[in-house]
Amino acid sequence: MNLSPETLSAFIDGELPLEEMHRIEAALQDRPDLLAYVEQQHALRTELSDALSPAMNAPIPDRFLKAINETPTSWQWQISHAGGLFAPRNLAWTGVPAAAALACGLLIGINVGRDADIVNTNNGLVAHGQLAEALSNKLASNAGAGPSIGISFRAKDGRYCRTFATQSATAGIACRDASGWAIAALSAAPIEVGSQANYRPAASAMPDVIRNAVTGMIDGTPLDAAGERQVKAEDWLTH
Amino acid sequence: MDAPIDTIRRQMTALLPRLRRFAVSLTGNMTDADDLVQDTIERALKSLHQWQQGTRLDSWMFRIAQNLWIDAMRARRVRAGVLGDPNDAENVAVDGVRDNEARLIYAATCRALKELPEEQRTVVALVLIDGMSYRDAADTLNLPIGTVTSRLARAREALAARVFGAGAKPAEVMQ
């Protein structure tokens, strides 16, 4: 039998196929020096574990827990996973003019009307009512009633844009221009199934298509809280 | 039901003892190890989108720790004794109750670990100390499994010789 140091090492760690393990085990019976080495290696493993056990057993410093619980996740991850508990109802689309999709009835359940979140105008779909109000005034960090705001960012075309989810289970991106908040992308939002009478959009729920649209539109990284406040003070308009 | 991030933060918390032990294996002392663990947590969360869901979180974080440590060593040319003074039980023996005999064995083991080349020490930390399979260690280190196997074979011979003295290595392996 040809037994290399690698094979012997893998034997000691139980990393070989069962048949080979048995074969080597039998062959070692005639090699007391190798048997002793194997025993020694098992002892070595115990020594190593013991030597390092204080690191395993020491109390966990508070600063680790603080780091785990307070370090913000990357914005890319936040976009991908916010509201990820719920399977998106994939009525989504991107790259199709919003008005066209609306006309084709693709956006089932979207609330369009005098008190709607989104209205169809000569300039295309724009945010309206509560949604327009939230887009203009709500900071991303604020929870609370009404439409929720995900992230705010500057788009490559220079406009400031915000992701949103409405109470009628619609998620999208709205970008501020002179006419108001133009809807740049729209999708059915993931919704919480089995909730009470009304659908409640998952906080910051963000379907894949919206996330992908953000990735394509964004210039740099999302605004942080201070950046948001500053741009809000300028009514989200680029100067 | 938790949000995904809550699940991940909980998994990270559960991982801390192992991550810390791995960090001590790399750095050789608790002070550097704890800084490394802290940096690893922060780096992991700030680049969480780079973690592929469904893959092992532990392997990914160990890899981050290893890369951060390599960067740190390059940056500050870590003092000659990477593992610190093995006789200084305060370095690792934070329980403070180790008796003399244990301390001696510990010292010999730590010295042996310290004297291994970095690439072998990392494999030892993952397989012999953390108990990962060769496959998982290879995935963690982005190495072919054959490289893990050969580094480990060399490392364990060197360790045995240093911990148990001359004659630990079999006279001849090839038959």
mmCIF file of C-alpha atoms in Angstrom:
data_model
loop_
_atom_site.group_PDB
_atom_site.id
_atom_site.type_symbol
_atom_site.label_atom_id
_atom_site.label_comp_id
_atom_site.label_asym_id
_atom_site.label_seq_id
_atom_site.Cartn_x
_atom_site.Cartn_y
_atom_site.Cartn_z
ATOM 1 C CA MET A 1 0.000 0.000 0.000
ATOM 2 C CA ASN A 2 1.232 3.452 -0.866
ATOM 3 C CA LEU A 3 0.353 5.840 1.937
ATOM 4 C CA SER A 4 1.224 9.470 1.440
ATOM 5 C CA PRO A 5 1.373 11.996 4.292
ATOM 6 C CA GLU A 6 -1.757 13.603 2.799
ATOM 7 C CA THR A 7 -3.660 10.343 2.808
ATOM 8 C CA LEU A 8 -2.590 9.590 6.371
ATOM 9 C CA SER A 9 -3.663 13.075 7.403
ATOM 10 C CA ALA A 10 -7.032 12.681 5.700
ATOM 11 C CA PHE A 11 -7.393 9.281 7.378
ATOM 12 C CA ILE A 12 -6.822 10.856 10.781
ATOM 13 C CA ASP A 13 -9.529 13.409 10.057
ATOM 14 C CA GLY A 14 -11.958 10.805 8.755
ATOM 15 C CA GLU A 15 -12.023 12.482 5.360
ATOM 16 C CA LEU A 16 -11.573 9.358 3.231
ATOM 17 C CA PRO A 17 -14.283 7.152 1.744
ATOM 18 C CA LEU A 18 -15.371 4.472 4.185
ATOM 19 C CA GLU A 19 -13.771 1.654 2.197
ATOM 20 C CA GLU A 20 -10.388 3.386 2.183
ATOM 21 C CA MET A 21 -10.697 4.191 5.878
ATOM 22 C CA HIS A 22 -11.107 0.473 6.585
ATOM 23 C CA ARG A 23 -8.262 -0.457 4.274
ATOM 24 C CA ILE A 24 -5.815 1.922 5.941
ATOM 25 C CA GLU A 25 -6.995 0.993 9.395
ATOM 26 C CA ALA A 26 -6.147 -2.647 8.633
ATOM 27 C CA ALA A 27 -2.781 -1.754 7.107
ATOM 28 C CA LEU A 28 -1.799 0.319 10.133
ATOM 29 C CA GLN A 29 -1.970 -2.736 12.372
ATOM 30 C CA ASP A 30 1.481 -3.680 11.063
ATOM 31 C CA ARG A 31 2.906 -0.222 11.604
ATOM 32 C CA PRO A 32 3.094 0.637 15.299
ATOM 33 C CA ASP A 33 5.036 3.815 14.497
ATOM 34 C CA LEU A 34 2.219 5.094 12.304
ATOM 35 C CA LEU A 35 -0.388 4.011 14.823
ATOM 36 C CA ALA A 36 1.455 5.998 17.465
ATOM 37 C CA TYR A 37 1.523 8.970 15.137
ATOM 38 C CA VAL A 38 -2.215 8.719 14.592
ATOM 39 C CA GLU A 39 -2.783 8.602 18.344
ATOM 40 C CA GLN A 40 -0.511 11.562 18.790
ATOM 41 C CA GLN A 41 -2.446 13.532 16.203
ATOM 42 C CA HIS A 42 -5.703 12.908 18.032
ATOM 43 C CA ALA A 43 -3.986 14.180 21.185
ATOM 44 C CA LEU A 44 -2.693 17.194 19.289
ATOM 45 C CA ARG A 45 -6.185 18.112 18.223
ATOM 46 C CA THR A 46 -7.288 18.032 21.833
ATOM 47 C CA GLU A 47 -4.297 20.160 22.834
ATOM 48 C CA LEU A 48 -5.159 22.744 20.219
ATOM 49 C CA SER A 49 -8.785 22.875 21.290
ATOM 50 C CA ASP A 50 -7.798 23.220 24.935
ATOM 51 C CA ALA A 51 -5.278 25.930 24.172
ATOM 52 C CA LEU A 52 -7.896 27.961 22.355
ATOM 53 C CA SER A 53 -10.853 27.128 24.609
ATOM 54 C CA PRO A 54 -10.576 30.316 26.676
ATOM 55 C CA ALA A 55 -11.396 32.253 23.540
ATOM 56 C CA MET A 56 -14.508 30.101 23.045
ATOM 57 C CA ASN A 57 -15.688 30.304 26.614
ATOM 58 C CA ALA A 58 -14.938 33.879 27.580
ATOM 59 C CA PRO A 59 -17.946 36.146 28.064
ATOM 60 C CA ILE A 60 -18.922 37.890 24.862
ATOM 61 C CA PRO A 61 -18.010 41.589 25.047
ATOM 62 C CA ASP A 62 -20.946 43.972 24.787
ATOM 63 C CA ARG A 63 -19.232 45.803 21.962
ATOM 64 C CA PHE A 64 -19.632 42.757 19.716
ATOM 65 C CA LEU A 65 -23.364 42.628 20.358
ATOM 66 C CA LYS A 66 -23.618 46.347 19.835
ATOM 67 C CA ALA A 67 -21.795 46.021 16.523
ATOM 68 C CA ILE A 68 -24.065 43.173 15.435
ATOM 69 C CA ASN A 69 -27.245 44.985 16.347
ATOM 70 C CA GLU A 70 -26.350 48.510 15.356
ATOM 71 C CA THR A 71 -24.084 48.365 12.320
ATOM 72 C CA PRO A 72 -26.228 49.319 9.339
ATOM 73 C CA THR A 73 -26.354 46.793 6.547
ATOM 74 C CA SER A 74 -25.235 47.791 3.080
ATOM 75 C CA TRP A 75 -27.865 49.751 1.187
ATOM 76 C CA GLN A 76 -27.761 47.234 -1.618
ATOM 77 C CA TRP A 77 -28.791 44.570 0.856
ATOM 78 C CA GLN A 78 -31.484 46.756 2.317
ATOM 79 C CA ILE A 79 -33.014 47.284 -1.092
ATOM 80 C CA SER A 80 -32.887 43.580 -1.809
ATOM 81 C CA HIS A 81 -34.284 42.331 1.423
ATOM 82 C CA ALA A 82 -36.518 44.880 3.000
ATOM 83 C CA GLY A 83 -39.882 43.234 3.322
ATOM 84 C CA GLY A 84 -38.412 40.027 1.976
ATOM 85 C CA LEU A 85 -40.639 38.000 4.248
ATOM 86 C CA PHE A 86 -43.381 38.045 1.724
ATOM 87 C CA ALA A 87 -43.460 36.486 -1.690
ATOM 88 C CA PRO A 88 -43.981 39.305 -4.160
ATOM 89 C CA ARG A 89 -47.093 39.152 -6.245
ATOM 90 C CA ASN A 90 -45.349 39.594 -9.493
ATOM 91 C CA LEU A 91 -47.523 42.016 -11.336
ATOM 92 C CA ALA A 92 -44.376 43.938 -11.838
ATOM 93 C CA TRP A 93 -42.837 45.472 -14.849
ATOM 94 C CA THR A 94 -40.185 47.944 -15.651
ATOM 95 C CA GLY A 95 -39.217 49.785 -18.751
ATOM 96 C CA VAL A 96 -42.819 50.081 -19.906
ATOM 97 C CA PRO A 97 -44.360 53.517 -19.715
ATOM 98 C CA ALA A 98 -46.438 53.564 -16.588
ATOM 99 C CA ALA A 99 -49.481 55.009 -18.318
ATOM 100 C CA ALA A 100 -49.428 52.236 -20.895
ATOM 101 C CA ALA A 101 -49.389 49.575 -18.246
ATOM 102 C CA LEU A 102 -52.181 51.311 -16.459
ATOM 103 C CA ALA A 103 -54.213 51.462 -19.639
ATOM 104 C CA CYS A 104 -53.651 47.767 -20.207
ATOM 105 C CA GLY A 105 -54.928 46.999 -16.756
ATOM 106 C CA LEU A 106 -51.663 45.494 -15.678
ATOM 107 C CA LEU A 107 -51.661 47.262 -12.384
ATOM 108 C CA ILE A 108 -54.528 45.481 -10.789
ATOM 109 C CA GLY A 109 -55.694 47.067 -7.600
ATOM 110 C CA ILE A 110 -53.923 50.335 -8.084
ATOM 111 C CA ASN A 111 -55.928 53.086 -6.568
ATOM 112 C CA VAL A 112 -56.568 55.700 -9.212
ATOM 113 C CA GLY A 113 -59.079 58.465 -8.677
ATOM 114 C CA ARG A 114 -59.632 61.718 -6.950
ATOM 115 C CA ASP A 115 -58.172 60.489 -3.665
ATOM 116 C CA ALA A 116 -55.703 58.157 -5.302
ATOM 117 C CA ASP A 117 -52.023 57.820 -4.514
ATOM 118 C CA ILE A 118 -51.150 57.988 -8.181
ATOM 119 C CA VAL A 119 -52.931 59.897 -10.925
ATOM 120 C CA ASN A 120 -52.577 59.924 -14.674
ATOM 121 C CA THR A 121 -51.772 63.358 -16.053
ATOM 122 C CA ASN A 122 -50.606 64.796 -19.310
ATOM 123 C CA ASN A 123 -47.108 64.424 -17.958
ATOM 124 C CA GLY A 124 -47.602 60.745 -17.197
ATOM 125 C CA LEU A 125 -48.226 59.152 -13.824
ATOM 126 C CA VAL A 126 -47.519 61.354 -10.850
ATOM 127 C CA ALA A 127 -47.843 60.845 -7.127
ATOM 128 C CA HIS A 128 -50.906 62.394 -5.578
ATOM 129 C CA GLY A 129 -52.565 62.892 -2.221
ATOM 130 C CA GLN A 130 -51.097 61.007 0.687
ATOM 131 C CA LEU A 131 -48.290 59.557 -1.408
ATOM 132 C CA ALA A 132 -47.182 62.949 -2.729
ATOM 133 C CA GLU A 133 -47.366 64.267 0.797
ATOM 134 C CA ALA A 134 -45.233 61.409 2.116
ATOM 135 C CA LEU A 135 -42.700 61.740 -0.674
ATOM 136 C CA SER A 136 -42.268 65.429 0.064
ATOM 137 C CA ASN A 137 -42.303 65.320 3.830
ATOM 138 C CA LYS A 138 -41.595 61.908 5.232
ATOM 139 C CA LEU A 139 -38.061 60.923 6.086
ATOM 140 C CA ALA A 140 -37.085 57.375 5.250
ATOM 141 C CA SER A 141 -36.423 56.600 8.873
ATOM 142 C CA ASN A 142 -39.956 57.549 9.898
ATOM 143 C CA ALA A 143 -42.440 54.772 10.256
ATOM 144 C CA GLY A 144 -46.014 55.661 11.023
ATOM 145 C CA ALA A 145 -49.245 55.639 9.133
ATOM 146 C CA GLY A 146 -49.593 56.173 5.428
ATOM 147 C CA PRO A 147 -47.266 55.325 2.586
ATOM 148 C CA SER A 148 -43.799 54.246 3.623
ATOM 149 C CA ILE A 149 -40.585 55.558 2.148
ATOM 150 C CA GLY A 150 -37.677 53.225 1.463
ATOM 151 C CA ILE A 151 -34.598 55.059 0.304
ATOM 152 C CA SER A 152 -33.845 58.425 -1.237
ATOM 153 C CA PHE A 153 -31.202 58.861 -3.872
ATOM 154 C CA ARG A 154 -29.943 61.097 -6.640
ATOM 155 C CA ALA A 155 -30.527 59.610 -10.060
ATOM 156 C CA LYS A 156 -28.104 59.754 -12.936
ATOM 157 C CA ASP A 157 -30.400 62.235 -14.685
ATOM 158 C CA GLY A 158 -29.891 64.612 -11.753
ATOM 159 C CA ARG A 159 -33.328 64.271 -10.147
ATOM 160 C CA TYR A 160 -33.853 63.217 -6.575
ATOM 161 C CA CYS A 161 -35.880 60.035 -6.356
ATOM 162 C CA ARG A 162 -37.454 58.033 -3.558
ATOM 163 C CA THR A 163 -38.772 54.500 -3.318
ATOM 164 C CA PHE A 164 -42.170 54.034 -1.729
ATOM 165 C CA ALA A 165 -44.802 51.516 -0.810
ATOM 166 C CA THR A 166 -48.428 52.534 -0.512
ATOM 167 C CA GLN A 167 -51.301 51.150 1.473
ATOM 168 C CA SER A 168 -52.845 49.855 -1.706
ATOM 169 C CA ALA A 169 -49.951 47.424 -2.080
ATOM 170 C CA THR A 170 -48.090 49.335 -4.709
ATOM 171 C CA ALA A 171 -44.370 49.951 -4.611
ATOM 172 C CA GLY A 172 -42.366 52.158 -6.865
ATOM 173 C CA ILE A 173 -39.928 54.941 -7.481
ATOM 174 C CA ALA A 174 -40.952 58.576 -7.719
ATOM 175 C CA CYS A 175 -38.629 61.298 -8.933
ATOM 176 C CA ARG A 176 -39.050 64.951 -8.158
ATOM 177 C CA ASP A 177 -39.322 67.379 -11.030
ATOM 178 C CA ALA A 178 -41.026 70.681 -11.616
ATOM 179 C CA SER A 179 -44.419 69.043 -12.063
ATOM 180 C CA GLY A 180 -44.269 67.079 -8.835
ATOM 181 C CA TRP A 181 -43.316 63.499 -8.123
ATOM 182 C CA ALA A 182 -43.151 61.640 -11.431
ATOM 183 C CA ILE A 183 -43.574 57.871 -11.140
ATOM 184 C CA ALA A 184 -40.454 56.293 -12.612
ATOM 185 C CA ALA A 185 -41.247 52.668 -11.831
ATOM 186 C CA LEU A 186 -44.166 50.841 -10.355
ATOM 187 C CA SER A 187 -44.854 47.361 -9.125
ATOM 188 C CA ALA A 188 -47.217 45.412 -6.980
ATOM 189 C CA ALA A 189 -45.708 45.473 -3.515
ATOM 190 C CA PRO A 190 -45.208 42.356 -1.502
ATOM 191 C CA ILE A 191 -48.149 42.237 0.811
ATOM 192 C CA GLU A 192 -48.737 40.526 4.057
ATOM 193 C CA VAL A 193 -51.189 37.762 3.442
ATOM 194 C CA GLY A 194 -53.781 37.139 6.093
ATOM 195 C CA SER A 195 -53.556 40.508 7.715
ATOM 196 C CA GLN A 196 -56.643 42.313 8.849
ATOM 197 C CA ALA A 197 -59.236 43.818 6.620
ATOM 198 C CA ASN A 198 -56.855 46.086 4.777
ATOM 199 C CA TYR A 199 -53.680 45.167 3.050
ATOM 200 C CA ARG A 200 -50.742 46.618 4.819
ATOM 201 C CA PRO A 201 -47.587 47.039 2.777
ATOM 202 C CA ALA A 202 -44.632 45.489 4.494
ATOM 203 C CA ALA A 203 -42.425 48.225 5.806
ATOM 204 C CA SER A 204 -40.177 49.374 3.003
ATOM 205 C CA ALA A 205 -41.271 46.377 0.971
ATOM 206 C CA MET A 206 -39.285 46.452 -2.218
ATOM 207 C CA PRO A 207 -39.939 44.061 -5.096
ATOM 208 C CA ASP A 208 -36.986 42.915 -7.168
ATOM 209 C CA VAL A 209 -37.981 44.983 -10.172
ATOM 210 C CA ILE A 210 -37.908 48.159 -8.104
ATOM 211 C CA ARG A 211 -34.595 47.238 -6.562
ATOM 212 C CA ASN A 212 -33.178 46.576 -10.004
ATOM 213 C CA ALA A 213 -34.554 49.855 -11.271
ATOM 214 C CA VAL A 214 -32.861 51.700 -8.406
ATOM 215 C CA THR A 215 -29.592 49.988 -9.177
ATOM 216 C CA GLY A 216 -29.872 51.172 -12.759
ATOM 217 C CA MET A 217 -30.887 54.706 -11.889
ATOM 218 C CA ILE A 218 -28.806 55.582 -8.876
ATOM 219 C CA ASP A 219 -25.864 57.916 -9.016
ATOM 220 C CA GLY A 220 -23.599 56.907 -6.170
ATOM 221 C CA THR A 221 -25.207 55.735 -2.961
ATOM 222 C CA PRO A 222 -28.499 56.539 -1.250
ATOM 223 C CA LEU A 223 -28.781 59.656 0.831
ATOM 224 C CA ASP A 224 -28.131 59.221 4.508
ATOM 225 C CA ALA A 225 -30.415 60.796 7.096
ATOM 226 C CA ALA A 226 -28.567 64.103 7.063
ATOM 227 C CA GLY A 227 -28.510 64.189 3.269
ATOM 228 C CA GLU A 228 -32.232 63.501 3.180
ATOM 229 C CA ARG A 229 -32.982 66.354 5.543
ATOM 230 C CA GLN A 230 -30.866 68.716 3.501
ATOM 231 C CA VAL A 231 -32.450 67.809 0.175
ATOM 232 C CA LYS A 232 -35.923 67.855 1.733
ATOM 233 C CA ALA A 233 -35.248 71.414 2.891
ATOM 234 C CA GLU A 234 -34.740 72.265 -0.782
ATOM 235 C CA ASP A 235 -38.024 70.565 -1.659
ATOM 236 C CA TRP A 236 -36.154 67.694 -3.354
ATOM 237 C CA LEU A 237 -35.353 69.873 -6.341
ATOM 238 C CA THR A 238 -31.981 70.008 -7.978
ATOM 239 C CA HIS A 239 -30.557 73.456 -8.132
ATOM 240 C CA MET B 1 -41.699 35.974 12.285
ATOM 241 C CA ASP B 2 -38.374 37.784 12.153
ATOM 242 C CA ALA B 3 -37.210 39.965 9.335
ATOM 243 C CA PRO B 4 -34.260 38.423 7.457
ATOM 244 C CA ILE B 5 -31.820 40.829 9.042
ATOM 245 C CA ASP B 6 -32.928 39.800 12.526
ATOM 246 C CA THR B 7 -32.234 36.191 11.634
ATOM 247 C CA ILE B 8 -28.800 37.100 10.329
ATOM 248 C CA ARG B 9 -27.937 39.165 13.388
ATOM 249 C CA ARG B 10 -28.972 36.251 15.564
ATOM 250 C CA GLN B 11 -26.842 33.835 13.537
ATOM 251 C CA MET B 12 -23.891 36.215 13.841
ATOM 252 C CA THR B 13 -24.341 36.353 17.599
ATOM 253 C CA ALA B 14 -24.374 32.564 17.813
ATOM 254 C CA LEU B 15 -21.237 32.480 15.703
ATOM 255 C CA LEU B 16 -19.250 34.811 17.972
ATOM 256 C CA PRO B 17 -17.431 32.224 20.140
ATOM 257 C CA ARG B 18 -16.167 30.360 17.079
ATOM 258 C CA LEU B 19 -15.297 33.539 15.258
ATOM 259 C CA ARG B 20 -13.381 34.734 18.279
ATOM 260 C CA ARG B 21 -11.474 31.478 18.595
ATOM 261 C CA PHE B 22 -10.615 31.628 14.905
ATOM 262 C CA ALA B 23 -9.443 35.206 15.370
ATOM 263 C CA VAL B 24 -7.213 34.160 18.282
ATOM 264 C CA SER B 25 -5.767 31.418 16.093
ATOM 265 C CA LEU B 26 -4.869 34.047 13.538
ATOM 266 C CA THR B 27 -3.694 36.843 15.807
ATOM 267 C CA GLY B 28 -2.401 34.911 18.797
ATOM 268 C CA ASN B 29 -3.813 37.201 21.444
ATOM 269 C CA MET B 30 -7.201 38.277 22.685
ATOM 270 C CA THR B 31 -6.674 41.978 22.192
ATOM 271 C CA ASP B 32 -5.950 41.785 18.494
ATOM 272 C CA ALA B 33 -8.492 38.993 18.114
ATOM 273 C CA ASP B 34 -11.281 41.067 19.641
ATOM 274 C CA ASP B 35 -10.462 44.017 17.416
ATOM 275 C CA LEU B 36 -10.488 41.650 14.469
ATOM 276 C CA VAL B 37 -13.861 40.211 15.473
ATOM 277 C CA GLN B 38 -15.292 43.705 15.823
ATOM 278 C CA ASP B 39 -13.973 44.719 12.413
ATOM 279 C CA THR B 40 -15.266 41.496 10.899
ATOM 280 C CA ILE B 41 -18.797 42.072 12.195
ATOM 281 C CA GLU B 42 -18.856 45.612 10.872
ATOM 282 C CA ARG B 43 -17.391 44.677 7.523
ATOM 283 C CA ALA B 44 -19.829 41.784 7.133
ATOM 284 C CA LEU B 45 -22.902 43.908 7.771
ATOM 285 C CA LYS B 46 -21.701 46.755 5.608
ATOM 286 C CA SER B 47 -21.091 44.382 2.714
ATOM 287 C CA LEU B 48 -23.936 41.998 3.427
ATOM 288 C CA HIS B 49 -25.113 42.118 -0.171
ATOM 289 C CA GLN B 50 -21.931 40.252 -1.091
ATOM 290 C CA TRP B 51 -22.979 37.270 0.982
ATOM 291 C CA GLN B 52 -24.900 34.768 -1.081
ATOM 292 C CA GLN B 53 -27.947 33.654 0.794
ATOM 293 C CA GLY B 54 -28.022 29.914 1.125
ATOM 294 C CA THR B 55 -24.274 29.720 1.534
ATOM 295 C CA ARG B 56 -22.613 29.395 4.917
ATOM 296 C CA LEU B 57 -22.527 32.573 6.933
ATOM 297 C CA ASP B 58 -19.738 31.211 9.127
ATOM 298 C CA SER B 59 -17.443 30.478 6.190
ATOM 299 C CA TRP B 60 -18.085 33.910 4.751
ATOM 300 C CA MET B 61 -17.308 35.667 8.020
ATOM 301 C CA PHE B 62 -14.205 33.578 8.645
ATOM 302 C CA ARG B 63 -13.023 34.567 5.176
ATOM 303 C CA ILE B 64 -13.619 38.229 5.958
ATOM 304 C CA ALA B 65 -11.678 37.858 9.212
ATOM 305 C CA GLN B 66 -8.797 36.181 7.436
ATOM 306 C CA ASN B 67 -8.654 38.856 4.743
ATOM 307 C CA LEU B 68 -8.838 41.656 7.298
ATOM 308 C CA TRP B 69 -6.032 40.073 9.264
ATOM 309 C CA ILE B 70 -3.848 39.675 6.194
ATOM 310 C CA ASP B 71 -4.514 43.333 5.369
ATOM 311 C CA ALA B 72 -3.711 44.382 8.919
ATOM 312 C CA MET B 73 -0.451 42.473 8.914
ATOM 313 C CA ARG B 74 0.572 43.981 5.640
ATOM 314 C CA ALA B 75 -0.351 47.430 6.820
ATOM 315 C CA ARG B 76 1.410 47.492 10.122
ATOM 316 C CA ARG B 77 4.063 44.803 9.761
ATOM 317 C CA VAL B 78 2.843 43.073 12.850
ATOM 318 C CA ARG B 79 5.469 42.644 15.493
ATOM 319 C CA ALA B 80 7.745 39.665 15.074
ATOM 320 C CA GLY B 81 5.913 37.421 17.488
ATOM 321 C CA VAL B 82 2.611 36.997 15.764
ATOM 322 C CA LEU B 83 1.297 34.872 18.592
ATOM 323 C CA GLY B 84 2.750 37.038 21.319
ATOM 324 C CA ASP B 85 4.637 35.428 24.178
ATOM 325 C CA PRO B 86 3.259 31.934 24.605
ATOM 326 C CA ASN B 87 4.224 32.020 28.265
ATOM 327 C CA ASP B 88 2.038 35.000 28.787
ATOM 328 C CA ALA B 89 -1.121 33.173 29.701
ATOM 329 C CA GLU B 90 -2.982 36.443 29.948
ATOM 330 C CA ASN B 91 -2.885 36.559 26.184
ATOM 331 C CA VAL B 92 -5.357 33.784 25.745
ATOM 332 C CA ALA B 93 -6.009 32.140 29.079
ATOM 333 C CA VAL B 94 -8.614 34.621 30.112
ATOM 334 C CA ASP B 95 -10.166 32.184 32.557
ATOM 335 C CA GLY B 96 -7.082 32.626 34.694
ATOM 336 C CA VAL B 97 -7.364 29.223 36.340
ATOM 337 C CA ARG B 98 -5.015 27.170 34.255
ATOM 338 C CA ASP B 99 -2.565 25.195 36.291
ATOM 339 C CA ASN B 100 1.124 25.012 35.567
ATOM 340 C CA GLU B 101 1.020 21.802 33.641
ATOM 341 C CA ALA B 102 -1.785 23.000 31.454
ATOM 342 C CA ARG B 103 0.042 26.254 30.996
ATOM 343 C CA LEU B 104 3.140 24.444 29.790
ATOM 344 C CA ILE B 105 1.224 22.375 27.284
ATOM 345 C CA TYR B 106 -0.662 25.453 26.247
ATOM 346 C CA ALA B 107 2.592 27.313 25.823
ATOM 347 C CA ALA B 108 4.095 24.555 23.707
ATOM 348 C CA THR B 109 0.967 24.285 21.594
ATOM 349 C CA CYS B 110 0.723 28.010 21.075
ATOM 350 C CA ARG B 111 4.397 28.276 20.269
ATOM 351 C CA ALA B 112 4.044 25.516 17.717
ATOM 352 C CA LEU B 113 1.023 27.229 16.191
ATOM 353 C CA LYS B 114 2.905 30.497 16.117
ATOM 354 C CA GLU B 115 5.793 28.969 14.252
ATOM 355 C CA LEU B 116 3.643 27.635 11.449
ATOM 356 C CA PRO B 117 3.552 29.562 8.196
ATOM 357 C CA GLU B 118 0.430 31.696 8.007
ATOM 358 C CA GLU B 119 -1.130 29.566 5.265
ATOM 359 C CA GLN B 120 -0.796 26.418 7.336
ATOM 360 C CA ARG B 121 -1.992 28.074 10.533
ATOM 361 C CA THR B 122 -5.221 29.135 8.879
ATOM 362 C CA VAL B 123 -5.961 25.600 7.720
ATOM 363 C CA VAL B 124 -5.182 24.255 11.179
ATOM 364 C CA ALA B 125 -7.509 26.840 12.703
ATOM 365 C CA LEU B 126 -10.389 25.812 10.453
ATOM 366 C CA VAL B 127 -9.978 22.034 10.404
ATOM 367 C CA LEU B 128 -8.188 20.969 13.573
ATOM 368 C CA ILE B 129 -9.504 23.691 15.866
ATOM 369 C CA ASP B 130 -12.883 24.662 14.428
ATOM 370 C CA GLY B 131 -13.648 21.194 13.126
ATOM 371 C CA MET B 132 -14.587 22.131 9.578
ATOM 372 C CA SER B 133 -14.489 19.472 6.896
ATOM 373 C CA TYR B 134 -11.793 19.786 4.249
ATOM 374 C CA ARG B 135 -14.485 20.791 1.756
ATOM 375 C CA ASP B 136 -15.814 23.592 3.976
ATOM 376 C CA ALA B 137 -12.299 24.811 4.769
ATOM 377 C CA ALA B 138 -11.471 24.849 1.066
ATOM 378 C CA ASP B 139 -14.644 26.825 0.341
ATOM 379 C CA THR B 140 -13.887 29.246 3.160
ATOM 380 C CA LEU B 141 -10.375 29.906 1.933
ATOM 381 C CA ASN B 142 -11.216 29.750 -1.772
ATOM 382 C CA LEU B 143 -8.636 27.016 -2.212
ATOM 383 C CA PRO B 144 -8.688 23.674 -4.002
ATOM 384 C CA ILE B 145 -9.370 20.864 -1.550
ATOM 385 C CA GLY B 146 -6.027 19.289 -2.484
ATOM 386 C CA THR B 147 -4.215 22.395 -1.266
ATOM 387 C CA VAL B 148 -6.029 22.230 2.055
ATOM 388 C CA THR B 149 -5.111 18.547 2.370
ATOM 389 C CA SER B 150 -1.433 19.084 1.663
ATOM 390 C CA ARG B 151 -1.101 22.157 3.876
ATOM 391 C CA LEU B 152 -2.754 20.293 6.703
ATOM 392 C CA ALA B 153 -0.523 17.248 6.302
ATOM 393 C CA ARG B 154 2.587 19.441 6.519
ATOM 394 C CA ALA B 155 1.212 21.505 9.367
ATOM 395 C CA ARG B 156 0.262 18.578 11.574
ATOM 396 C CA GLU B 157 3.683 16.954 11.212
ATOM 397 C CA ALA B 158 5.345 20.194 12.192
ATOM 398 C CA LEU B 159 2.962 20.727 15.087
ATOM 399 C CA ALA B 160 3.430 17.218 16.452
ATOM 400 C CA ALA B 161 7.196 17.513 16.275
ATOM 401 C CA ARG B 162 7.108 20.797 18.161
ATOM 402 C CA VAL B 163 4.519 19.863 20.758
ATOM 403 C CA PHE B 164 5.603 16.294 21.452
ATOM 404 C CA GLY B 165 9.279 16.568 20.581
ATOM 405 C CA ALA B 166 11.585 14.709 18.266
ATOM 406 C CA GLY B 167 10.395 11.385 17.002
ATOM 407 C CA ALA B 168 6.803 12.516 16.702
ATOM 408 C CA LYS B 169 6.967 12.195 12.963
ATOM 409 C CA PRO B 170 6.877 8.622 11.720
ATOM 410 C CA ALA B 171 10.210 7.512 10.297
ATOM 411 C CA GLU B 172 8.624 6.698 6.984
ATOM 412 C CA VAL B 173 5.139 7.190 5.753
ATOM 413 C CA MET B 174 5.517 5.729 2.323
ATOM 414 C CA GLN B 175 5.285 2.004 2.357
#
